[in-house]
Short mmCIF file of C-alpha atoms in Angstrom, two decimals:
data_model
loop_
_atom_site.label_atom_id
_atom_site.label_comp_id
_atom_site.label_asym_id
_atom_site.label_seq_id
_atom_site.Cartn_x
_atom_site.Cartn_y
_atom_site.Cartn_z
CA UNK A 1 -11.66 27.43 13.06
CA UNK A 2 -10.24 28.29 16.87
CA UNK A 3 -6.91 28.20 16.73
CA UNK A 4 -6.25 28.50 20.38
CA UNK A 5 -7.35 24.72 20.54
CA UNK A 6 -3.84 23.65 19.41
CA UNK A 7 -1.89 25.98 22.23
CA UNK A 8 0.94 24.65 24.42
CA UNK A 9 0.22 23.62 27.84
CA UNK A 10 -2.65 22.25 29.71
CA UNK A 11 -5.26 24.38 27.94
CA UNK A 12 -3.98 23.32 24.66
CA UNK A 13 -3.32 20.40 22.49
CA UNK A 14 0.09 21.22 21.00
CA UNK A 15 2.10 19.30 23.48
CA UNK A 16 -0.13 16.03 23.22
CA UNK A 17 0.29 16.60 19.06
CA UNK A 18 4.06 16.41 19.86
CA UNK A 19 3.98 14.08 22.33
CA UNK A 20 1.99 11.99 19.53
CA UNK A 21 4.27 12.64 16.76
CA UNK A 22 7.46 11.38 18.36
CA UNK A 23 5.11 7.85 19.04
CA UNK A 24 4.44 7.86 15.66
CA UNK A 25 8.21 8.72 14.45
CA UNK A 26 9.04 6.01 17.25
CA UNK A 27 6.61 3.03 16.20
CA UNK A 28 7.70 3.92 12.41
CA UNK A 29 10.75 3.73 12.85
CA UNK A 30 11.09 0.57 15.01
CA UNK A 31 8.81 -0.91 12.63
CA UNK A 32 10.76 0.05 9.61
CA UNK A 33 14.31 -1.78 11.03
CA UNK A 34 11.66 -5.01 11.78
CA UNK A 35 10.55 -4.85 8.14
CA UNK A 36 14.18 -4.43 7.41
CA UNK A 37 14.83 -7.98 9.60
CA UNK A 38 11.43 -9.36 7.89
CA UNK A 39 12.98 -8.57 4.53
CA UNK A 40 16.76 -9.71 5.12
CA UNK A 41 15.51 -13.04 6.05
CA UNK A 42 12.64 -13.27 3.70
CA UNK A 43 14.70 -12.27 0.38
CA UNK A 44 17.18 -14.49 1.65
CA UNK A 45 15.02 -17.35 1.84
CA UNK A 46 13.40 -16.09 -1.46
CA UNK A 47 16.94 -16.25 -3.39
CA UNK A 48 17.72 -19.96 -1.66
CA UNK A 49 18.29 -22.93 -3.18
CA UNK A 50 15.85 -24.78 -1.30
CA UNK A 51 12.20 -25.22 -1.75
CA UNK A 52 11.01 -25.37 1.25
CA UNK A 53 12.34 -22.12 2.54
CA UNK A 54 11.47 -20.55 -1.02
CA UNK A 55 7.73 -21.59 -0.19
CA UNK A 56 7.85 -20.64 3.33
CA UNK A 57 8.93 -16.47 1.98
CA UNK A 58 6.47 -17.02 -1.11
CA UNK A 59 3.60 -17.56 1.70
CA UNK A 60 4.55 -14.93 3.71
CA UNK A 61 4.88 -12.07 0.86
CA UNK A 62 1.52 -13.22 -0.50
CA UNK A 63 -0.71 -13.41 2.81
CA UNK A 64 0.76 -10.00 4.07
CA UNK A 65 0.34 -8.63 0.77
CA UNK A 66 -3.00 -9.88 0.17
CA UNK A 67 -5.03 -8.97 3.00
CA UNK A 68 -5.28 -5.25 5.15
CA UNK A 69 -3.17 -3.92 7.15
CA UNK A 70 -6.28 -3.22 9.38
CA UNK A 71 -7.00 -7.27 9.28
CA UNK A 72 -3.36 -8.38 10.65
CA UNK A 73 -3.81 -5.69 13.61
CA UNK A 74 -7.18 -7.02 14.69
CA UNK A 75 -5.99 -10.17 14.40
CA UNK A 76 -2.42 -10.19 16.26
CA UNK A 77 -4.13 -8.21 18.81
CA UNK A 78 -7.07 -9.61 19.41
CA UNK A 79 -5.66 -13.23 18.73
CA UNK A 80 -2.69 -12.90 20.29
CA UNK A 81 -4.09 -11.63 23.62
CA UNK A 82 -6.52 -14.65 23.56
CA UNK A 83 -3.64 -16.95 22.52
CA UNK A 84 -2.21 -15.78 25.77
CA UNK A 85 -4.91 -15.92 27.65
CA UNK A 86 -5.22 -19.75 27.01
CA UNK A 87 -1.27 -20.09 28.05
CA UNK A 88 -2.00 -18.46 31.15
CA UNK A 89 -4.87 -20.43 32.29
CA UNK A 90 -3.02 -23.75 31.27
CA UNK A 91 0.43 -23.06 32.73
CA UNK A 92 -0.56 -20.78 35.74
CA UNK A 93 -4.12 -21.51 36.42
CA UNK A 94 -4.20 -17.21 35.61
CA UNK A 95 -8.42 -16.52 33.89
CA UNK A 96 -7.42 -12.86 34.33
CA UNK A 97 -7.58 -10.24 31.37
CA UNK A 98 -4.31 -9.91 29.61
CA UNK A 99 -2.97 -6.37 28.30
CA UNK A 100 -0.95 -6.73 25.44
CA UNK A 101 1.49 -4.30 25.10
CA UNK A 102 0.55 -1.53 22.38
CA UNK A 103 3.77 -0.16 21.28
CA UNK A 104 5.16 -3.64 20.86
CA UNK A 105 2.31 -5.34 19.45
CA UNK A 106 1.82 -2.57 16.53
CA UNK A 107 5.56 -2.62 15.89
CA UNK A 108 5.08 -5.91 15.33
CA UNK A 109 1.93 -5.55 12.95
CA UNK A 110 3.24 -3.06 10.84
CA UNK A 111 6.85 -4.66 10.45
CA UNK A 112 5.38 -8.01 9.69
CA UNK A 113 3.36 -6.21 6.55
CA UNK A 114 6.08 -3.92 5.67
CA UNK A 115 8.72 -6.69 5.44
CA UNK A 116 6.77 -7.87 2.92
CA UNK A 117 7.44 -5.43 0.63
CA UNK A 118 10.73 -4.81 2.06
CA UNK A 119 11.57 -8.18 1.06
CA UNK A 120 10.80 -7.83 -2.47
CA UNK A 121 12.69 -4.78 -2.28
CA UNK A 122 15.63 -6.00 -1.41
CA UNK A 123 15.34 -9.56 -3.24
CA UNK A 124 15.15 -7.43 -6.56
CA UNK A 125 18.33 -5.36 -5.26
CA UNK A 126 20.59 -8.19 -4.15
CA UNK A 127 19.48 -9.48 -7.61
CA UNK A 128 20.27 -6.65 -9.26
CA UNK A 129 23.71 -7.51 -8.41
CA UNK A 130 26.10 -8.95 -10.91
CA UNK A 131 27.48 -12.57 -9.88
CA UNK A 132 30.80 -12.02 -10.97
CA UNK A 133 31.54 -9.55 -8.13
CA UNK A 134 30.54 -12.71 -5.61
CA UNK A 135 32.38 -14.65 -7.81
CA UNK A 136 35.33 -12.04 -7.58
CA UNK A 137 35.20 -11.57 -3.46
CA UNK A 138 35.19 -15.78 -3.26
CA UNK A 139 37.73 -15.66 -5.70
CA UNK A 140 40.29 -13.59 -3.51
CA UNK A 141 39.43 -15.67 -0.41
CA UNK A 142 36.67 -13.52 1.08
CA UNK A 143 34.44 -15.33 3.72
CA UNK A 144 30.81 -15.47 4.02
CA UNK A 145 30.15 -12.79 6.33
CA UNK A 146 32.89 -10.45 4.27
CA UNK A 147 31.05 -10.71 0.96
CA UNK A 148 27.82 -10.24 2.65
CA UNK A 149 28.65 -6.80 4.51
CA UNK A 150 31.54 -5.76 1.76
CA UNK A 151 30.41 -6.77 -0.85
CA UNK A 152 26.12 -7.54 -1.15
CA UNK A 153 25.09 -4.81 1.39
CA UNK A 154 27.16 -1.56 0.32
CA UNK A 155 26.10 -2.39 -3.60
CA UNK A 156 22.51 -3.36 -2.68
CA UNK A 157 21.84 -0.63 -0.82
CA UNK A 158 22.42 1.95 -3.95
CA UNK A 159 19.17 -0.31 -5.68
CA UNK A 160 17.61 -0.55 -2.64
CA UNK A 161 17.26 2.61 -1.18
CA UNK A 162 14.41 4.20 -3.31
CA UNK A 163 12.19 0.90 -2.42
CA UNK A 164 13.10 1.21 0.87
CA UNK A 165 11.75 4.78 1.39
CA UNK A 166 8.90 3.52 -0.16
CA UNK A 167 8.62 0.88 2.72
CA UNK A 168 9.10 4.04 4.97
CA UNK A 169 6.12 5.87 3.56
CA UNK A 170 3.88 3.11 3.96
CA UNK A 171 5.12 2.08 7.58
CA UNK A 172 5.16 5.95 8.53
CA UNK A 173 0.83 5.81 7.33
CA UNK A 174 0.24 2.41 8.40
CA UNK A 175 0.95 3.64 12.24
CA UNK A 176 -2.31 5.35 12.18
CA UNK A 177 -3.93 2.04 12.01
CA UNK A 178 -2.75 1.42 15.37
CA UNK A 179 -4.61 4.38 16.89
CA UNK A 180 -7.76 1.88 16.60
CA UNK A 181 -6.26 0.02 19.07
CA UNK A 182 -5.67 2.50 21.25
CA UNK A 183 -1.71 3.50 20.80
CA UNK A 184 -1.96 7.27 21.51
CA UNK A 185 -0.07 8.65 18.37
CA UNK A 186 -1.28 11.93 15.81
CA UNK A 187 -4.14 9.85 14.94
CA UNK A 188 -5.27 8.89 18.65
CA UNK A 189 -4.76 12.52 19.79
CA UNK A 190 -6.67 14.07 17.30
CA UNK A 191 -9.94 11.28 18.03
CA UNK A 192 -9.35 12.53 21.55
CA UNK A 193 -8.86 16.54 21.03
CA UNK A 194 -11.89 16.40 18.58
CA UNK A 195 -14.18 14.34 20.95
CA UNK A 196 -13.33 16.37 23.91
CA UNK A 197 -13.86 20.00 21.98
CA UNK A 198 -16.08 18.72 19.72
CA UNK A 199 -13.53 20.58 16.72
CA UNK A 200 -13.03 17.98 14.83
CA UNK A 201 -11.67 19.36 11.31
CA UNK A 202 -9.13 21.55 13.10
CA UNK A 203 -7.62 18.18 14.78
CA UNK A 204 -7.91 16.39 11.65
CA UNK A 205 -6.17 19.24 9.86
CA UNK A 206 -3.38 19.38 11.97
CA UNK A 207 -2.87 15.52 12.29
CA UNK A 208 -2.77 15.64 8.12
CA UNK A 209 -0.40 18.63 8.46
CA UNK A 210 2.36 16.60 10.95
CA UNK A 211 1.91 13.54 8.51
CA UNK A 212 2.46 15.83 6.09
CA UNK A 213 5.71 17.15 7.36
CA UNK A 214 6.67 13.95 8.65
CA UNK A 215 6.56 12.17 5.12
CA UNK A 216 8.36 15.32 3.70
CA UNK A 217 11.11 15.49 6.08
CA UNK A 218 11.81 11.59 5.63
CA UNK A 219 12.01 12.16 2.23
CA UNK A 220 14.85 14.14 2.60
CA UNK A 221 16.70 12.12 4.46
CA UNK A 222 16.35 9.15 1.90
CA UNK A 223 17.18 11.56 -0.79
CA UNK A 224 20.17 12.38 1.25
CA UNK A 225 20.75 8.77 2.03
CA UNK A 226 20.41 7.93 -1.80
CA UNK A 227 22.82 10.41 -2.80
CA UNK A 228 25.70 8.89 -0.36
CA UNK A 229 24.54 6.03 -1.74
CA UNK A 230 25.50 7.02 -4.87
CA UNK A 231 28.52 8.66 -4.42
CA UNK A 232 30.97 6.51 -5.90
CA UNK A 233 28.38 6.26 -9.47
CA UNK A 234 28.77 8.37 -11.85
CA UNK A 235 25.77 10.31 -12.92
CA UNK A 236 24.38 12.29 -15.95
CA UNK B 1 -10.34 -24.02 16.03
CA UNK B 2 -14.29 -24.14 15.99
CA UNK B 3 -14.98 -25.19 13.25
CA UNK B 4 -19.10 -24.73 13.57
CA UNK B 5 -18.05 -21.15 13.78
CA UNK B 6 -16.07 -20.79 11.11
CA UNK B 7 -19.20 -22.99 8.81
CA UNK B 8 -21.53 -20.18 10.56
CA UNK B 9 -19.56 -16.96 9.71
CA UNK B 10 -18.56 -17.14 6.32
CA UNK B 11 -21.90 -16.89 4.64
CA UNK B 12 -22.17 -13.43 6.53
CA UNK B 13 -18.97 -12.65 5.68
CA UNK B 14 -19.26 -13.06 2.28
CA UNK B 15 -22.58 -11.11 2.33
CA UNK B 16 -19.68 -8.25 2.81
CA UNK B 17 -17.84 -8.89 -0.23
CA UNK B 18 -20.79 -6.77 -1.96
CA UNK B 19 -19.96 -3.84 -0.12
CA UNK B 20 -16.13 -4.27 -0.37
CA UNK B 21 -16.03 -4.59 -4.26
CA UNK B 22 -18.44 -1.82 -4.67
CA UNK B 23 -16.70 0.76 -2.67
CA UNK B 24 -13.28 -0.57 -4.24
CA UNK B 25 -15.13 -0.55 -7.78
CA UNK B 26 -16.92 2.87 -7.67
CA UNK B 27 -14.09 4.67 -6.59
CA UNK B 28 -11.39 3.18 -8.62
CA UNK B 29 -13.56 3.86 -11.58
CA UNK B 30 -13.85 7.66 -10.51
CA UNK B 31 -10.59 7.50 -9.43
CA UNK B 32 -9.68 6.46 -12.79
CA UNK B 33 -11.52 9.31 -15.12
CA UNK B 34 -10.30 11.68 -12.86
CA UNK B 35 -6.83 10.68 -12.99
CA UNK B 36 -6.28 10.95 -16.41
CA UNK B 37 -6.82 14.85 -16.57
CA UNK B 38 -4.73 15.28 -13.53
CA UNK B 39 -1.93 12.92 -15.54
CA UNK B 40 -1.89 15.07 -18.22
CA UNK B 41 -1.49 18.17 -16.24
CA UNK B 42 1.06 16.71 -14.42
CA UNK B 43 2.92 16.85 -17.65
CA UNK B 44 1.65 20.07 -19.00
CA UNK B 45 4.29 23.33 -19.95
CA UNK B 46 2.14 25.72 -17.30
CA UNK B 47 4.07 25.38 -14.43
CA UNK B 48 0.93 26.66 -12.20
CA UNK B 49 -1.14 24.02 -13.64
CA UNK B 50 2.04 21.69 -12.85
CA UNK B 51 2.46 22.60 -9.67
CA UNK B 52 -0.86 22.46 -8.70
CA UNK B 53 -1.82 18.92 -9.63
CA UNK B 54 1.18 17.57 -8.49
CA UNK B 55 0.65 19.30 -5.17
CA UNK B 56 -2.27 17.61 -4.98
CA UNK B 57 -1.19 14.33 -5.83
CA UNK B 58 2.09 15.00 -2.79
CA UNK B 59 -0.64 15.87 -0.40
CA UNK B 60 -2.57 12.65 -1.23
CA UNK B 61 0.11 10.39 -1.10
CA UNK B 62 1.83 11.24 2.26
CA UNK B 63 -1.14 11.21 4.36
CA UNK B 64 -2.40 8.07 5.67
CA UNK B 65 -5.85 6.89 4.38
CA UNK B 66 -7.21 7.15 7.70
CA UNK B 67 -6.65 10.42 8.31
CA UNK B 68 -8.10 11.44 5.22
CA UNK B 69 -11.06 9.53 6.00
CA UNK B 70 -11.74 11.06 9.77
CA UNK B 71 -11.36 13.97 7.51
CA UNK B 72 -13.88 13.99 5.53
CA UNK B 73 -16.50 12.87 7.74
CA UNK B 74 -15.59 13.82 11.09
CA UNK B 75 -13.88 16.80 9.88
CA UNK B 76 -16.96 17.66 7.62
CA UNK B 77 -19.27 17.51 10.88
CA UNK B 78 -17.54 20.89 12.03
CA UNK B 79 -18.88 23.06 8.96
CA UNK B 80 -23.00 21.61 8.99
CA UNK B 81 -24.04 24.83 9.29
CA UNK B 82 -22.33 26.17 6.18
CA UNK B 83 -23.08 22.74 4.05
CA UNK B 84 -26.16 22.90 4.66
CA UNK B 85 -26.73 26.59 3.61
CA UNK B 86 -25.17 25.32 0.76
CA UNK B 87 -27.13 22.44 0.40
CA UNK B 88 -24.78 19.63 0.53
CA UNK B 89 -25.10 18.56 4.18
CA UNK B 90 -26.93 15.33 3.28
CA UNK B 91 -24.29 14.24 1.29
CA UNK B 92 -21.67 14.57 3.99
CA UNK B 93 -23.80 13.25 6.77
CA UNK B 94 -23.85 9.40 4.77
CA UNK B 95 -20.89 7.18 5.75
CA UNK B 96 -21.02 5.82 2.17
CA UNK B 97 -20.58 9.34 0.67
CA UNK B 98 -17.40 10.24 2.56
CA UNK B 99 -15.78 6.63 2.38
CA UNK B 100 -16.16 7.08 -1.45
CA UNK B 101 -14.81 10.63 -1.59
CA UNK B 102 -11.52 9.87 0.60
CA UNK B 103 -10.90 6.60 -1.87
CA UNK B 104 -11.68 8.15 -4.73
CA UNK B 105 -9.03 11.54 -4.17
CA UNK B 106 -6.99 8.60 -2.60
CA UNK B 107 -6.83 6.25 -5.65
CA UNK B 108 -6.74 9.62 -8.28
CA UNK B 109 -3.45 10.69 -6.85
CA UNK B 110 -2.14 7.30 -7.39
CA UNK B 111 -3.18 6.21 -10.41
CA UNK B 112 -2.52 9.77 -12.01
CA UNK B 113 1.31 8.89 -11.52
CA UNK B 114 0.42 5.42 -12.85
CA UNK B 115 -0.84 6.82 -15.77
CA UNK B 116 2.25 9.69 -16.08
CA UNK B 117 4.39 7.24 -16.45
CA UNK B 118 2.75 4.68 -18.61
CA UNK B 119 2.25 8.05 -21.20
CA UNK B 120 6.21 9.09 -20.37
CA UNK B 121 7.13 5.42 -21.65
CA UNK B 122 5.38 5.92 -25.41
CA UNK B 123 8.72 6.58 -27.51
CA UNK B 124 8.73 10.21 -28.93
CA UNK B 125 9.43 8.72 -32.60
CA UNK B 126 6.05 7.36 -32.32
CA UNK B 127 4.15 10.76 -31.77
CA UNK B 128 6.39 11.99 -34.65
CA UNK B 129 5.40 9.23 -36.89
CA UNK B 130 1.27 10.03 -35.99
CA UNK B 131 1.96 13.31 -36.84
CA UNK B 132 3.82 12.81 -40.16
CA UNK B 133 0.99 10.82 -41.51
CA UNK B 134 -1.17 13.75 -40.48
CA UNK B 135 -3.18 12.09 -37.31
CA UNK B 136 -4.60 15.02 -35.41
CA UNK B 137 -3.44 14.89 -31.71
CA UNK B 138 -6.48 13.60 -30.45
CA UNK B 139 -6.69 11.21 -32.39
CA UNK B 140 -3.21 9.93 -31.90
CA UNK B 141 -3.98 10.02 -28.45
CA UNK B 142 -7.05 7.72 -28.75
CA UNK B 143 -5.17 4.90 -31.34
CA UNK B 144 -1.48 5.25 -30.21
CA UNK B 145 -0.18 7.24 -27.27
CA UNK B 146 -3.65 6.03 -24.98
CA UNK B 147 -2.91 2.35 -25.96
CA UNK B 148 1.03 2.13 -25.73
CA UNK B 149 0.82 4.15 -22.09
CA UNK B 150 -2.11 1.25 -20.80
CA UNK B 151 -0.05 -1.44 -21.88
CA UNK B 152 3.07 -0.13 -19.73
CA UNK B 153 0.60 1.14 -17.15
CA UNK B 154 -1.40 -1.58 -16.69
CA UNK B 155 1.13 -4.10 -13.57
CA UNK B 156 1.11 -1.10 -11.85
CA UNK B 157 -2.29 -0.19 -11.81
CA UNK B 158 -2.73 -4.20 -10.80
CA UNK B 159 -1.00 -3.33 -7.58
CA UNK B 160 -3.37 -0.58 -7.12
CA UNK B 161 -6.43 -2.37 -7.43
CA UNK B 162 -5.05 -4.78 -4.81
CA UNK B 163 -4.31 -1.62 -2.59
CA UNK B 164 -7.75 -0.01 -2.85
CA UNK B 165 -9.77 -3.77 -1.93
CA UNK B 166 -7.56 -3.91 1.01
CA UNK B 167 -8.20 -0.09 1.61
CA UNK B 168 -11.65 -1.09 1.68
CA UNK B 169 -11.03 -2.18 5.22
CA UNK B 170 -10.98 1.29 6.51
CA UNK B 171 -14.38 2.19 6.05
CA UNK B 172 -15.17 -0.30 8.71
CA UNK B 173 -14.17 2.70 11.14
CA UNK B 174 -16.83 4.54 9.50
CA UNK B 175 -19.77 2.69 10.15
CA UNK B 176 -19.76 1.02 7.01
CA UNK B 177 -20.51 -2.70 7.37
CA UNK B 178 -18.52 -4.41 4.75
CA UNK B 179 -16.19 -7.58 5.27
CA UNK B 180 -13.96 -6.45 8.22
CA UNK B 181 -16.90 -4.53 9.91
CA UNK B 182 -19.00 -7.88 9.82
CA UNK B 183 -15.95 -9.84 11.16
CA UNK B 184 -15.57 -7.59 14.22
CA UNK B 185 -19.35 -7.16 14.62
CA UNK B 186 -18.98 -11.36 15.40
CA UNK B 187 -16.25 -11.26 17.26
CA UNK B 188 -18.18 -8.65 19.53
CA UNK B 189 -20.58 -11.83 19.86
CA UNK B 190 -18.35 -14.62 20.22
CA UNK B 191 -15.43 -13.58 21.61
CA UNK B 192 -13.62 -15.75 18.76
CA UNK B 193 -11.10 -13.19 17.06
CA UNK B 194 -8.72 -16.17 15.29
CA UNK B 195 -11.39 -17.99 13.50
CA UNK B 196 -13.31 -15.12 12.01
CA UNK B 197 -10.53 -12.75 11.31
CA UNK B 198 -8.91 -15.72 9.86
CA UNK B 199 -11.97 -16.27 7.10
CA UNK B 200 -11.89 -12.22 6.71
CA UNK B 201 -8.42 -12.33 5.27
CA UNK B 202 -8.68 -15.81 3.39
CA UNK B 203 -11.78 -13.90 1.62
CA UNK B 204 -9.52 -10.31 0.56
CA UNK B 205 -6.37 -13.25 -0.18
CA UNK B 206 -8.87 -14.40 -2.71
CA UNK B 207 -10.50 -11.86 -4.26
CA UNK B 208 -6.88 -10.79 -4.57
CA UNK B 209 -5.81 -13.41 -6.00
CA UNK B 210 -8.88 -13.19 -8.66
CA UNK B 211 -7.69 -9.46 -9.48
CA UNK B 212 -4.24 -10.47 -10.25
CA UNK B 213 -5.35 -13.33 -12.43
CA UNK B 214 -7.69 -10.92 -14.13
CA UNK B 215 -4.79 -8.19 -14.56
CA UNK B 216 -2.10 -11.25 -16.30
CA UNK B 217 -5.17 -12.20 -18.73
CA UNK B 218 -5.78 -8.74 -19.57
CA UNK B 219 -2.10 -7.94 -20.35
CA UNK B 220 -2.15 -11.01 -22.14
CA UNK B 221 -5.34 -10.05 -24.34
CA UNK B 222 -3.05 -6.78 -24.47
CA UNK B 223 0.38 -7.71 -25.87
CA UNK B 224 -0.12 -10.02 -28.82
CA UNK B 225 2.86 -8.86 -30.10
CA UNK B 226 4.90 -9.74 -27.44
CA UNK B 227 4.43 -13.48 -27.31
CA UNK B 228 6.56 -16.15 -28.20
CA UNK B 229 5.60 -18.42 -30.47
CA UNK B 230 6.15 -21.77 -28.81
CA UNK B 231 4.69 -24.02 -31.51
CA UNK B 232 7.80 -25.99 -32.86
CA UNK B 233 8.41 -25.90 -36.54
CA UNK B 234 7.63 -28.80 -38.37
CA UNK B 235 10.26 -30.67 -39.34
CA UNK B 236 10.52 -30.80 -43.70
CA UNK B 237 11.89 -33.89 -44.79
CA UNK B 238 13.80 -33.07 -48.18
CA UNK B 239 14.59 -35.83 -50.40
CA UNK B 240 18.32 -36.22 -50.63
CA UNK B 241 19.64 -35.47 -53.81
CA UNK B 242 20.57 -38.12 -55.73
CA UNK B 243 24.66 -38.32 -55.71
CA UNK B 244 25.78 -37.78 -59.50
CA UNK B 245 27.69 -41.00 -60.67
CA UNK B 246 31.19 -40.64 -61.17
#
């Protein structure tokens, strides 16, 4: 294995591996505050009263759920452009070639799967919830928006948080899916570094190794996170 | 929507669903046998043994699928010289061989923890009751730890055979035609993406759907004991006693 591959500079790949790993931090992590949206909404919708919006989530969790990740990429992307295409030559008269925007477009893709599991996430942690202390904040006179950021979201997030970094893990892998569409993260630079050197287990390796650290080092943090969570329980 | 497409598509994109269940079956059932060893190392006193499997099973499941895949065969092409001195080039050179490695370590690692917890559920009282009647610990392993552990097990590993159809998908990447291969291979023809990719995932949502069913009819086959009996009692008329005279 030649090591000297993975140098700094224009001779090496080092810098494009870094350069990829921030994408992939970046497109995780915008994707994991979507799925956070997604899920917010969803679990809301989920815990309603009403059946329509209860059917709407219930659709949602089971399509994105049920089919790959790889599937709702091709198809946003590829649909979507063509979607826009047609828009373009109605409104404008425009039969050009549209380029959808990558980083926006797999943000989108992986937030839409991953807020369906965020969802359930947080519908079982809202749940988890005893009614009295909603019961106790309308009680004293608390509004809606108090007992939703006082009350719900500090005591959810303690039964939430280990889902959540679950939903992390999976939106931190599921980014690799986007190198197929040509996002130039780990994945993307290593198909490039191997096809130009013609090395490919060493860029393999080393895009497995940054996962690697990756998922480690934002396991910390959520250990960290569940912890503070945590603080005011007391523990065994 | 064209609808003539979607009426011409879906036979050839169920001729997929072959390969899609068989890579999904073949290495979820090697996945299976050879998570239960690494389960029960997992949970053995040797702390090298300990660490090792569950190193493996950390190194599985924070790596993206993908990568492991390029892995294996990409990765695989770098060292031909030394497999095939070795004699196992032709193995690595097949699209099918490496899809079903990188699921089958993939799936292990999972369903090893799966299966570690399902055997961490079976109450301790239990064992101690197998081995007061004098079961030997295989055999309490086989009638009473094995069958307690599945039970608990068995939702989870559900969600895992859910994860490893729709994991399927990747080995469209390498060459391997199965459902989402075919779908793009039309596309490529018809410039169509909605329509097709749109059959693709209403085939997964339903064999999906089928594997769930399956799982809540096998946990019902498994937990006799837990269901309610719902017949209502029939009512017994008693004839009222006749009222001594005063």
């Amino acid at each position: 294995m030649e090591l000297s591959y993975l140098g700094w500079g224009d001779a090496g790949w080092g810098d494009e591996f870094a350069r990829g790993a921030l994408m992939t931090f970046a497109v995780a992590t915008c994707a994991f505050l979507l799925s956070l949206v997604f899920g917010t909404i969803f679990a809301a919708f989920k815990l309603s009263s009403n059946l329509l919006l209860r059917a709407v989530a219930d659709v949602y969790t089971t399509i994105l759920r049920g089919i790959p990740e790889l599937l709702v990429i091709y198809l946003i992307f590829f649909g979507g452009g063509q979607l826009l295409q047609t828009i373009a030559l109605g409104l404008f008269g425009y039969d050009g070639y549209i380029d959808l925007p990558v980083f926006g477009v797999g943000t989108l893709c992986i937030g839409l799967s991953a807020g369906a599991y965020s969802t359930e996430v947080i519908r079982g942690a809202v749940l988890a919830i005893p009614r009295g202390q909603i019961e106790a904040a309308r009680a004293i006179g608390m509004n809606q928006g108090q007992r939703f950021w006082r009350i719900l979201v500090p005591q959810s997030a303690r039964y939430a948080l280990p889902g959540l970094g679950n939903v992390w893990q999976f939106a931190l892998k599921d980014t690799s899916l986007i190198s197929i569409v040509g996002l130039v993260e780990i994945m993307r630079t290593a198909a490039l570094g191997s096809g130009s050197t013609k090395q490919p287990f060493t860029f393999f390796i080393t895009a497995f190794l940054i996962f690697l650290v990756l998922a480690w080092l934002s396991q910390r943090v959520f250990l960290r996170a569940e912890a503070w969570a945590n603080r005011g329980v007391r523990s065994a | 929507m064209d609808f003539e497409l979607i009426a011409e598509s879906l036979p050839r994109l169920a001729e997929g669903i072959d390969e899609t269940l068989l890579l999904a079956g073949s290495s979820l059932v090697i996945g299976f046998v050879l998570a239960v060893p690494i389960a029960l190392l997992n949970l053995s006193n040797n702390g090298t043994v300990r660490t090792l499997s569950s190193g493996y099973v950390y190194i599985f499941r924070s790596t993206p699928l993908l990568v492991q895949i390029f892995l294996i065969y990409y990765g695989s092409g770098q060292f031909r010289a030394e497999l095939q001195a070795v004699g196992l080039w032709f193995l690595f050179r097949e699209s099918w061989f490496c899809a079903i490695l990188a699921l089958t370590l993939n799936t292990a690692a999972y369903t090893s923890q799966i299966i570690r917890g399902g055997l961490q559920s079976v109450p301790w009282g239990q064992i101690e009751a197998a081995r007061s009647i004098g079961m030997p610990g295989f055999m309490a392993f086989r009638r009473l730890i094995f069958p307690i552990a599945i039970r608990q097990a068995l939702p989870a590993y559900g969600n895992e055979i859910i994860l490893m159809v729709k994991s399927t998908s990747l080995a469209s990447t390498i060459t391997i035609l199965e459902i989402t291969a075919i779908a793009k291979k039309i596309i490529s023809a018809t410039y169509q993406p909605v329509e097709v990719f749109l059959i693709a995932g209403a085939i997964y949502l339903s064999l999906n759907f089928i594997v769930t069913r399956a799982i809540m009819l096998v946990e019902f086959w498994l937990t006799p004991h837990l269901r309610v009996d719902r017949r209502i009692p029939p009512v017994v008329r008693r004839t009222p006693a006749p009222v001594p005279a005063p």
